[in-house]
Coordinates of C-alpha atoms in Angstrom, one line a residue:
M1 CA -0.1 0.0 0.1
A2 CA 2.7 2.4 0.9
D3 CA 4.4 1.8 -2.4
S4 CA 1.1 2.7 -4.1
Y5 CA 0.9 5.8 -2.1
I6 CA 4.4 7.1 -2.8
W7 CA 4.2 6.1 -6.6
A8 CA 0.9 8.3 -6.7
L9 CA 2.6 11.2 -5.4
T10 CA 5.5 10.9 -7.5
A11 CA 3.5 10.8 -10.4
N12 CA 1.8 14.2 -9.5
G13 CA 5.0 15.8 -8.8
K14 CA 3.9 18.7 -6.7
F15 CA 2.6 15.9 -4.1
S16 CA 5.7 14.1 -4.0
T17 CA 7.7 17.2 -2.9
R18 CA 5.2 17.6 -0.1
Y19 CA 5.3 14.1 0.9
K20 CA 9.3 14.1 0.7
G21 CA 9.3 17.1 3.1
S22 CA 7.2 15.4 5.6
S23 CA 9.3 12.3 5.5
S24 CA 12.5 14.3 5.9

């Protein structure tokens, strides 16, 4: 499930950045 979530964010790009920041 986590992989799917990350993949979706990566596809959007803008969301990917937000997710990365939160993870960091």
